[in-house]
Amino acid sequence: MELTEGTVVRMLQDGKEEGYRFLFKYHYAPLCAIAYEYVKDDFVAETIVADVFFHVWQIRQTLEVHTSLRNFLAVSVRRHCIDWLRRQAKNTDSPLDTAKSNVLDDSEPLAHLLDGELEQIVQKAIDNLPADCQKVFKMSRYDGKKNGEIAKELGISVNTVKYHLKNAMKILRGDLAQYLEAIFFFIITQQ
């Protein structure tokens, strides 16, 4: 069956899983690229896109798309990115903490369960990074150090720091990709 945008929107409105699979398959990667241009952090960009998809689920019954579906989603991602950047300007939390708090509402029991499980999965993936890569990643993400500070402290070049961060994100994206879709679908099927 050929899926038109109107058909996909109707599937989304009806809460059909096939509509959400279409979103992930055709819109996830381009939307992550848009988000990255704003937030300059792969993990946060992916979290924002997942948050937009979850928001679409929450408003599915009243969802109206007057432009193309991609444009509708891109505008939503941009707005979420701008909101995230505003919060970052007011807030000194790490990107991981801020991204996690955007996805999971602590008032829900399911959120506590998913928060703990997700944290364990992410921590295990980080612990499995190569030693140097892991050290640089933790200094950047957990300690909030800038690339120059990390380079100076470890006695390596800034380019080497950038290499380790890029490699860490590539490995983590590969290790954690299967969980993002699974968690999203678990959340929407529980409502």
Short mmCIF file of C-alpha atoms in Angstrom, two decimals:
data_model
loop_
_atom_site.label_atom_id
_atom_site.label_comp_id
_atom_site.label_asym_id
_atom_site.label_seq_id
_atom_site.Cartn_x
_atom_site.Cartn_y
_atom_site.Cartn_z
CA MET A 1 0.00 0.00 0.00
CA GLU A 2 1.32 3.44 -0.95
CA LEU A 3 1.41 5.75 2.06
CA THR A 4 0.48 9.36 1.32
CA GLU A 5 1.02 12.11 3.88
CA GLY A 6 -2.73 12.27 4.47
CA THR A 7 -2.81 8.53 5.14
CA VAL A 8 0.12 8.78 7.56
CA VAL A 9 -1.51 11.68 9.42
CA ARG A 10 -4.74 9.67 9.72
CA MET A 11 -2.75 6.69 11.01
CA LEU A 12 -1.11 8.94 13.57
CA GLN A 13 -4.50 10.35 14.60
CA ASP A 14 -5.83 6.81 15.01
CA GLY A 15 -2.77 5.82 17.08
CA LYS A 16 -1.68 3.16 14.59
CA GLU A 17 1.85 1.91 15.13
CA GLU A 18 2.52 1.83 11.37
CA GLY A 19 2.24 5.63 11.26
CA TYR A 20 4.89 5.98 13.95
CA ARG A 21 7.16 3.48 12.26
CA PHE A 22 6.86 5.64 9.12
CA LEU A 23 7.91 8.69 11.17
CA PHE A 24 10.99 6.89 12.45
CA LYS A 25 11.94 5.43 9.09
CA TYR A 26 11.58 8.55 6.96
CA HIS A 27 11.88 11.51 9.31
CA TYR A 28 14.05 10.57 12.28
CA ALA A 29 17.52 11.00 10.75
CA PRO A 30 16.79 14.30 8.91
CA LEU A 31 15.16 15.73 12.03
CA CYS A 32 18.16 14.72 14.14
CA ALA A 33 20.38 16.59 11.67
CA ILE A 34 18.20 19.69 12.03
CA ALA A 35 18.29 19.46 15.83
CA TYR A 36 22.06 18.97 15.82
CA GLU A 37 22.51 22.24 13.94
CA TYR A 38 20.91 23.99 16.90
CA VAL A 39 22.18 22.10 19.95
CA LYS A 40 25.53 20.76 18.66
CA ASP A 41 25.15 17.55 20.66
CA ASP A 42 24.10 14.27 19.02
CA PHE A 43 22.52 12.76 22.12
CA VAL A 44 20.52 15.88 22.93
CA ALA A 45 19.45 16.21 19.28
CA GLU A 46 18.19 12.62 19.23
CA THR A 47 16.41 13.17 22.54
CA ILE A 48 14.68 16.28 21.24
CA VAL A 49 13.46 14.44 18.13
CA ALA A 50 12.16 11.59 20.30
CA ASP A 51 10.43 14.20 22.47
CA VAL A 52 8.76 15.68 19.37
CA PHE A 53 7.58 12.23 18.27
CA PHE A 54 6.21 11.62 21.76
CA HIS A 55 4.46 15.00 21.65
CA VAL A 56 2.85 13.99 18.34
CA TRP A 57 1.58 10.87 20.12
CA GLN A 58 0.17 12.97 22.95
CA ILE A 59 -1.75 15.29 20.58
CA ARG A 60 -2.58 12.60 18.02
CA GLN A 61 -6.35 12.95 18.28
CA THR A 62 -6.24 16.68 17.53
CA LEU A 63 -3.25 16.54 15.17
CA GLU A 64 -3.67 18.84 12.18
CA VAL A 65 -0.95 19.19 9.56
CA HIS A 66 -1.51 22.12 7.19
CA THR A 67 1.90 21.89 5.50
CA SER A 68 3.95 18.84 4.64
CA LEU A 69 4.50 16.36 7.45
CA ARG A 70 8.28 16.92 7.26
CA ASN A 71 7.82 20.69 7.55
CA PHE A 72 5.42 20.26 10.48
CA LEU A 73 7.94 18.04 12.28
CA ALA A 74 10.91 20.29 11.40
CA VAL A 75 9.15 23.34 12.85
CA SER A 76 8.36 21.36 16.01
CA VAL A 77 11.98 20.24 16.31
CA ARG A 78 13.24 23.81 15.85
CA ARG A 79 10.88 25.06 18.58
CA HIS A 80 11.99 22.32 20.97
CA CYS A 81 15.64 23.13 20.21
CA ILE A 82 15.12 26.81 20.88
CA ASP A 83 13.35 25.99 24.15
CA TRP A 84 16.22 23.69 25.11
CA LEU A 85 18.79 26.40 24.31
CA ARG A 86 16.86 28.91 26.42
CA ARG A 87 16.81 26.49 29.34
CA GLN A 88 20.52 25.86 28.90
CA ALA A 89 21.22 29.58 29.06
CA LYS A 90 19.42 29.73 32.44
CA ASN A 91 20.61 26.37 33.69
CA THR A 92 23.99 24.77 34.33
CA ASP A 93 22.85 21.14 34.24
CA SER A 94 24.79 18.83 31.96
CA PRO A 95 23.26 18.08 28.54
CA LEU A 96 22.65 14.47 29.61
CA ASP A 97 20.69 15.51 32.71
CA THR A 98 18.66 18.11 30.82
CA ALA A 99 17.88 15.77 27.94
CA LYS A 100 16.85 12.98 30.28
CA SER A 101 14.56 15.25 32.28
CA ASN A 102 12.84 16.39 29.07
CA VAL A 103 11.90 12.86 28.11
CA LEU A 104 10.84 11.41 31.43
CA ASP A 105 8.35 13.01 33.81
CA ASP A 106 9.37 12.04 37.36
CA SER A 107 5.76 12.18 38.60
CA GLU A 108 4.88 8.99 36.73
CA PRO A 109 5.77 5.53 38.13
CA LEU A 110 6.56 4.36 34.59
CA ALA A 111 9.00 7.24 34.30
CA HIS A 112 10.90 6.03 37.38
CA LEU A 113 11.12 2.53 35.95
CA LEU A 114 12.22 3.70 32.52
CA ASP A 115 14.59 6.27 34.03
CA GLY A 116 16.40 3.60 36.02
CA GLU A 117 16.49 1.11 33.18
CA LEU A 118 17.55 3.69 30.63
CA GLU A 119 20.25 5.00 32.94
CA GLN A 120 21.63 1.47 33.39
CA ILE A 121 21.60 0.85 29.64
CA VAL A 122 23.33 4.16 28.89
CA GLN A 123 25.88 3.65 31.67
CA LYS A 124 26.68 0.13 30.44
CA ALA A 125 27.20 1.47 26.89
CA ILE A 126 29.50 4.21 28.24
CA ASP A 127 31.43 1.67 30.35
CA ASN A 128 31.99 -0.41 27.20
CA LEU A 129 33.67 2.46 25.33
CA PRO A 130 37.43 2.16 24.72
CA ALA A 131 39.32 3.47 27.79
CA ASP A 132 40.64 6.74 26.31
CA CYS A 133 37.38 7.43 24.54
CA GLN A 134 35.43 6.78 27.75
CA LYS A 135 37.66 9.08 29.80
CA VAL A 136 37.29 11.98 27.34
CA PHE A 137 33.54 11.42 27.04
CA LYS A 138 33.02 11.45 30.82
CA MET A 139 35.17 14.57 31.25
CA SER A 140 33.12 16.32 28.57
CA ARG A 141 29.63 15.13 29.43
CA TYR A 142 29.78 14.50 33.17
CA ASP A 143 32.34 17.07 34.28
CA GLY A 144 31.28 19.70 31.72
CA LYS A 145 34.83 20.39 30.63
CA LYS A 146 35.58 22.07 27.32
CA ASN A 147 37.73 20.38 24.69
CA GLY A 148 40.71 22.62 25.44
CA GLU A 149 40.55 21.84 29.16
CA ILE A 150 40.40 18.11 28.48
CA ALA A 151 43.32 18.31 26.05
CA LYS A 152 45.46 20.21 28.56
CA GLU A 153 44.59 17.90 31.46
CA LEU A 154 45.28 14.72 29.47
CA GLY A 155 48.26 16.09 27.54
CA ILE A 156 46.68 15.44 24.14
CA SER A 157 45.66 17.69 21.26
CA VAL A 158 42.22 19.27 20.94
CA ASN A 159 41.80 17.32 17.68
CA THR A 160 42.40 14.08 19.59
CA VAL A 161 39.73 15.11 22.11
CA LYS A 162 37.33 15.82 19.23
CA TYR A 163 38.19 12.44 17.69
CA HIS A 164 37.43 10.61 20.96
CA LEU A 165 34.12 12.47 21.42
CA LYS A 166 33.05 11.78 17.84
CA ASN A 167 34.02 8.13 18.20
CA ALA A 168 32.15 7.85 21.52
CA MET A 169 28.99 9.31 19.99
CA LYS A 170 29.24 6.98 17.00
CA ILE A 171 29.63 3.93 19.24
CA LEU A 172 26.89 5.04 21.65
CA ARG A 173 24.51 5.88 18.82
CA GLY A 174 25.02 2.38 17.43
CA ASP A 175 24.70 0.69 20.84
CA LEU A 176 21.66 2.68 21.95
CA ALA A 177 19.71 3.12 18.69
CA GLN A 178 17.62 0.00 19.25
CA TYR A 179 16.48 1.29 22.65
CA LEU A 180 15.21 4.68 21.50
CA GLU A 181 12.51 3.22 19.25
CA ALA A 182 11.70 0.44 21.72
CA ILE A 183 11.27 2.88 24.62
CA PHE A 184 9.17 5.21 22.50
CA PHE A 185 6.82 2.43 21.43
CA PHE A 186 6.68 1.06 24.97
CA ILE A 187 5.63 4.47 26.28
CA ILE A 188 2.94 5.05 23.66
CA THR A 189 1.45 1.59 24.06
CA GLN A 190 1.11 2.10 27.83
CA GLN A 191 -1.15 5.18 27.51
#
